[in-house]
Short mmCIF file of C-alpha atoms in Angstrom, two decimals:
data_model
loop_
_atom_site.label_atom_id
_atom_site.label_comp_id
_atom_site.label_asym_id
_atom_site.label_seq_id
_atom_site.Cartn_x
_atom_site.Cartn_y
_atom_site.Cartn_z
CA SER A 1 4.82 -8.14 -2.10
CA GLN A 2 2.04 -10.75 -0.76
CA GLN A 3 -1.57 -8.67 0.08
CA GLY A 4 -3.37 -9.67 3.10
CA GLU A 5 -7.15 -9.91 2.51
CA GLU A 6 -10.10 -9.12 4.74
CA ASP A 7 -13.33 -10.61 4.15
CA PRO A 8 -15.59 -7.84 2.07
CA GLN A 9 -18.60 -7.22 4.50
CA ALA A 10 -19.38 -4.08 5.70
CA LEU A 11 -20.49 -3.99 8.97
CA SER A 12 -22.95 -2.53 11.43
CA ILE A 13 -23.28 -3.32 14.78
CA GLN A 14 -25.35 -1.89 17.37
CA GLU A 15 -23.27 -0.65 20.31
CA GLY A 16 -22.27 -3.17 23.13
CA GLU A 17 -22.14 -5.89 20.13
CA ASN A 18 -18.96 -7.47 19.21
CA ALA A 19 -17.65 -7.12 15.74
CA THR A 20 -15.56 -9.40 13.92
CA MET A 21 -14.16 -9.61 10.78
CA ASN A 22 -11.29 -11.91 9.37
CA CYS A 23 -7.73 -11.55 7.49
CA SER A 24 -6.47 -13.63 4.95
CA TYR A 25 -2.96 -13.92 3.34
CA LYS A 26 -1.63 -15.48 0.73
CA THR A 27 2.62 -16.31 1.33
CA SER A 28 4.11 -16.42 4.88
CA ILE A 29 4.25 -13.95 7.07
CA ASN A 30 6.52 -12.67 10.44
CA ASN A 31 3.79 -11.16 11.79
CA LEU A 32 0.53 -9.25 10.93
CA GLN A 33 -0.68 -6.01 12.43
CA TRP A 34 -4.58 -4.68 12.57
CA TYR A 35 -4.33 -1.20 11.98
CA ARG A 36 -7.57 1.23 12.49
CA GLN A 37 -8.62 4.12 9.77
CA ASN A 38 -11.20 6.92 10.57
CA SER A 39 -13.29 8.61 7.53
CA GLY A 40 -10.30 10.84 5.75
CA ARG A 41 -7.37 10.84 8.17
CA GLY A 42 -3.84 8.73 9.06
CA LEU A 43 -4.32 4.90 10.45
CA VAL A 44 -3.55 4.27 14.04
CA HIS A 45 -1.73 0.73 15.22
CA LEU A 46 -3.90 -1.92 17.55
CA ILE A 47 -1.98 -4.55 17.73
CA LEU A 48 0.06 -7.21 16.22
CA ILE A 49 0.58 -10.92 16.85
CA ARG A 50 3.81 -12.74 15.81
CA SER A 51 3.73 -16.04 13.24
CA ASN A 52 4.59 -17.39 16.17
CA GLU A 53 1.54 -16.52 18.38
CA ARG A 54 -1.69 -17.56 18.15
CA GLU A 55 -3.93 -15.22 20.15
CA LYS A 56 -3.41 -11.90 21.40
CA HIS A 57 -5.39 -8.84 23.88
CA SER A 58 -4.91 -6.07 24.13
CA GLY A 59 -8.40 -4.06 26.17
CA ARG A 60 -11.20 -5.22 24.19
CA LEU A 61 -9.71 -5.92 20.87
CA ARG A 62 -9.10 -10.68 20.75
CA VAL A 63 -6.56 -10.83 17.74
CA THR A 64 -6.67 -14.77 16.45
CA LEU A 65 -3.68 -15.65 14.07
CA ASP A 66 -4.25 -19.71 12.62
CA THR A 67 -1.05 -19.75 9.76
CA SER A 68 -2.02 -22.29 9.00
CA LYS A 69 -4.64 -21.61 7.42
CA LYS A 70 -2.63 -18.33 6.89
CA SER A 71 -5.62 -16.49 8.32
CA SER A 72 -5.95 -13.88 10.96
CA SER A 73 -9.25 -12.30 12.82
CA LEU A 74 -10.36 -9.55 14.97
CA LEU A 75 -12.70 -9.50 17.31
CA ILE A 76 -13.67 -5.70 19.23
CA THR A 77 -15.95 -6.53 22.25
CA ALA A 78 -18.19 -4.45 24.14
CA SER A 79 -18.18 -1.92 21.16
CA ARG A 80 -18.83 1.91 21.02
CA ALA A 81 -20.24 4.41 19.25
CA ALA A 82 -16.57 6.19 18.74
CA ASP A 83 -14.73 2.23 17.13
CA THR A 84 -16.90 3.29 13.73
CA ALA A 85 -13.48 2.96 11.17
CA SER A 86 -12.54 1.38 8.33
CA TYR A 87 -10.40 -1.84 9.79
CA PHE A 88 -6.95 -2.85 7.86
CA CYS A 89 -5.15 -6.11 8.33
CA ALA A 90 -0.95 -5.83 7.33
CA THR A 91 1.07 -7.74 6.87
CA ASP A 92 5.20 -7.88 7.36
CA ALA A 93 6.30 -11.03 4.97
CA GLY A 94 9.60 -9.99 7.43
CA ASP A 95 12.30 -9.34 5.23
CA GLY A 96 14.14 -7.18 7.35
CA ASN A 97 12.13 -4.65 5.41
CA ASN A 98 9.23 -4.62 7.84
CA ARG A 99 7.65 -3.30 4.30
CA LEU A 100 4.03 -3.68 5.33
CA ALA A 101 1.06 -4.89 2.48
CA PHE A 102 -2.56 -4.27 3.60
CA GLY A 103 -5.54 -5.34 2.78
CA LYS A 104 -9.01 -4.10 1.07
CA GLY A 105 -10.33 -3.34 5.09
CA ASN A 106 -13.64 -3.64 6.79
CA GLN A 107 -15.71 -1.26 7.22
CA VAL A 108 -17.17 -0.59 10.70
CA VAL A 109 -20.80 1.21 12.02
CA VAL A 110 -21.60 1.04 15.07
CA ILE A 111 -25.30 2.36 15.82
CA PRO A 112 -25.46 3.88 18.88
CA GLY B 1 5.14 9.57 21.92
CA ALA B 2 5.27 7.73 17.67
CA VAL B 3 3.73 11.41 16.13
CA VAL B 4 3.72 11.53 12.72
CA SER B 5 3.13 15.36 11.08
CA GLN B 6 2.29 15.52 7.03
CA HIS B 7 2.26 18.81 5.63
CA PRO B 8 -0.18 20.22 4.06
CA SER B 9 -2.73 18.21 5.01
CA TRP B 10 -4.45 19.50 1.58
CA VAL B 11 -3.35 20.36 -1.47
CA ILE B 12 -5.36 21.46 -5.02
CA CYS B 13 -2.93 22.08 -7.53
CA LYS B 14 -3.64 22.46 -11.43
CA SER B 15 -2.21 20.54 -13.82
CA GLY B 16 2.16 20.17 -15.14
CA THR B 17 2.56 21.14 -11.30
CA SER B 18 4.80 20.01 -8.85
CA VAL B 19 3.01 19.34 -5.02
CA LYS B 20 5.45 18.75 -2.13
CA ILE B 21 4.59 16.65 0.65
CA GLU B 22 6.19 16.49 4.38
CA CYS B 23 6.65 13.04 6.70
CA ARG B 24 7.95 14.05 10.25
CA SER B 25 8.40 12.39 13.36
CA LEU B 26 8.25 14.42 15.54
CA ASP B 27 8.85 13.30 19.25
CA PHE B 28 11.31 10.05 17.39
CA GLN B 29 13.70 9.37 14.97
CA ALA B 30 12.61 7.57 11.69
CA THR B 31 15.32 5.57 10.16
CA THR B 32 12.89 4.02 8.03
CA MET B 33 9.79 6.06 6.29
CA PHE B 34 7.00 4.96 3.97
CA TRP B 35 4.66 6.58 1.39
CA TYR B 36 1.39 4.82 0.30
CA ARG B 37 -1.78 6.34 -2.04
CA GLN B 38 -4.88 5.24 -1.24
CA PHE B 39 -7.91 5.49 -3.34
CA PRO B 40 -10.94 6.20 -2.34
CA LYS B 41 -12.67 3.05 -0.46
CA GLN B 42 -9.64 1.01 -1.28
CA SER B 43 -6.56 0.05 0.90
CA LEU B 44 -2.99 1.24 1.16
CA MET B 45 -0.85 0.87 -1.26
CA LEU B 46 3.02 1.16 -0.23
CA MET B 47 4.17 3.43 -3.02
CA ALA B 48 7.79 3.11 -1.18
CA THR B 49 10.55 2.68 1.46
CA SER B 50 13.02 6.12 2.51
CA ASN B 51 15.82 5.37 4.47
CA GLU B 52 17.71 8.15 5.73
CA GLY B 53 20.75 8.84 3.92
CA SER B 54 19.95 6.45 0.70
CA LYS B 55 17.80 6.33 -2.02
CA ALA B 56 14.59 5.61 -1.92
CA THR B 57 13.08 2.25 -3.13
CA TYR B 58 10.26 1.91 -5.15
CA GLU B 59 7.43 -1.08 -5.38
CA GLN B 60 7.10 -2.29 -8.58
CA GLY B 61 5.01 -0.02 -11.03
CA VAL B 62 5.66 3.28 -9.45
CA GLU B 63 7.57 5.98 -11.07
CA LYS B 64 11.07 7.02 -9.39
CA ASP B 65 10.78 9.82 -11.95
CA LYS B 66 7.55 11.28 -11.40
CA PHE B 67 7.00 10.58 -7.21
CA LEU B 68 10.55 11.92 -5.98
CA ILE B 69 10.95 11.16 -2.62
CA ASN B 70 14.62 12.66 -0.03
CA HIS B 71 14.91 11.48 3.06
CA ALA B 72 17.34 13.48 3.79
CA SER B 73 17.60 13.68 8.13
CA LEU B 74 16.32 11.37 10.86
CA THR B 75 12.52 12.62 10.63
CA LEU B 76 12.12 14.73 7.47
CA SER B 77 10.97 12.98 4.71
CA THR B 78 9.62 14.46 1.60
CA LEU B 79 7.67 13.90 -1.79
CA THR B 80 7.30 15.45 -4.19
CA VAL B 81 4.93 14.84 -7.28
CA THR B 82 6.25 16.03 -10.19
CA SER B 83 3.85 17.05 -13.90
CA ALA B 84 0.29 16.53 -11.71
CA HIS B 85 -1.96 15.03 -13.39
CA PRO B 86 -5.80 14.71 -12.68
CA GLU B 87 -5.45 10.94 -12.10
CA ASP B 88 -2.03 11.80 -9.52
CA SER B 89 -5.44 13.16 -7.11
CA SER B 90 -5.45 10.63 -4.26
CA PHE B 91 -4.49 10.62 -1.08
CA TYR B 92 -0.50 10.54 0.10
CA ILE B 93 -0.35 9.34 3.30
CA CYS B 94 3.88 8.74 5.09
CA SER B 95 4.16 6.42 7.88
CA ALA B 96 8.20 5.72 10.08
CA SER B 97 8.65 3.31 12.12
CA LEU B 98 11.34 3.22 14.97
CA SER B 99 14.78 2.56 15.34
CA GLY B 100 15.77 -0.79 16.72
CA THR B 101 12.68 -2.54 19.10
CA GLY B 102 9.65 -1.95 17.89
CA ARG B 103 10.76 -1.08 14.13
CA GLU B 104 8.20 -3.59 12.72
CA THR B 105 4.92 -0.95 14.27
CA GLN B 106 4.49 1.98 11.57
CA TYR B 107 3.18 5.18 12.88
CA PHE B 108 1.27 6.92 10.14
CA GLY B 109 0.82 10.29 9.61
CA PRO B 110 -2.61 12.32 9.33
CA GLY B 111 -2.28 12.15 4.79
CA THR B 112 -2.54 14.80 2.78
CA ARG B 113 -5.64 14.83 0.45
CA LEU B 114 -3.86 16.16 -3.33
CA LEU B 115 -6.81 16.95 -6.30
CA VAL B 116 -4.86 18.09 -9.40
CA LEU B 117 -7.51 19.63 -11.75
#
């Protein structure tokens, strides 16, 4: 299965700043999703963007998708200490099974 | 809504024993459940897709005889790690998707940490 791949960066930012992370993938997709994982816990779904969408917003989250470059970005505005977590992108190839291929993840630390 | 639970949350066992992990969708019916494994500081790796009433579909490289999956009802899937060995120590996470509209989103359980001594 294909693999979403984030830029291998660990972000450390001050509370109130914006955090941006990127994801690239290799094959065609039906949709791309972003998930958050707090340390040692399960994943929480953040946002889903379909292949025919270019940008999507949800609260303080902004996701872009560039299918020509096979990349996506997640922006968290006005970060809070509670945003400290690992963020994963996951791609759905659209083969009807809804299987997700997860990227490596970005560790984000928001300093109060 | 869309809450998924796992039991147990952590388990320590001796090498050679079998361990069963339960995944339940608490407030919805899940036609499909997924099992993942996550090693420390790594991403989630899909192990298998479990459909209610049918055999699970395993990803390449995952031994179906070692990781037994049963999805007997629309709210319960179980993963049994048979004859566990230290290299099976990992964080096992299940997820469930809704039927019909909204099935693209997966709802994850809190995970089960397995330590094999």
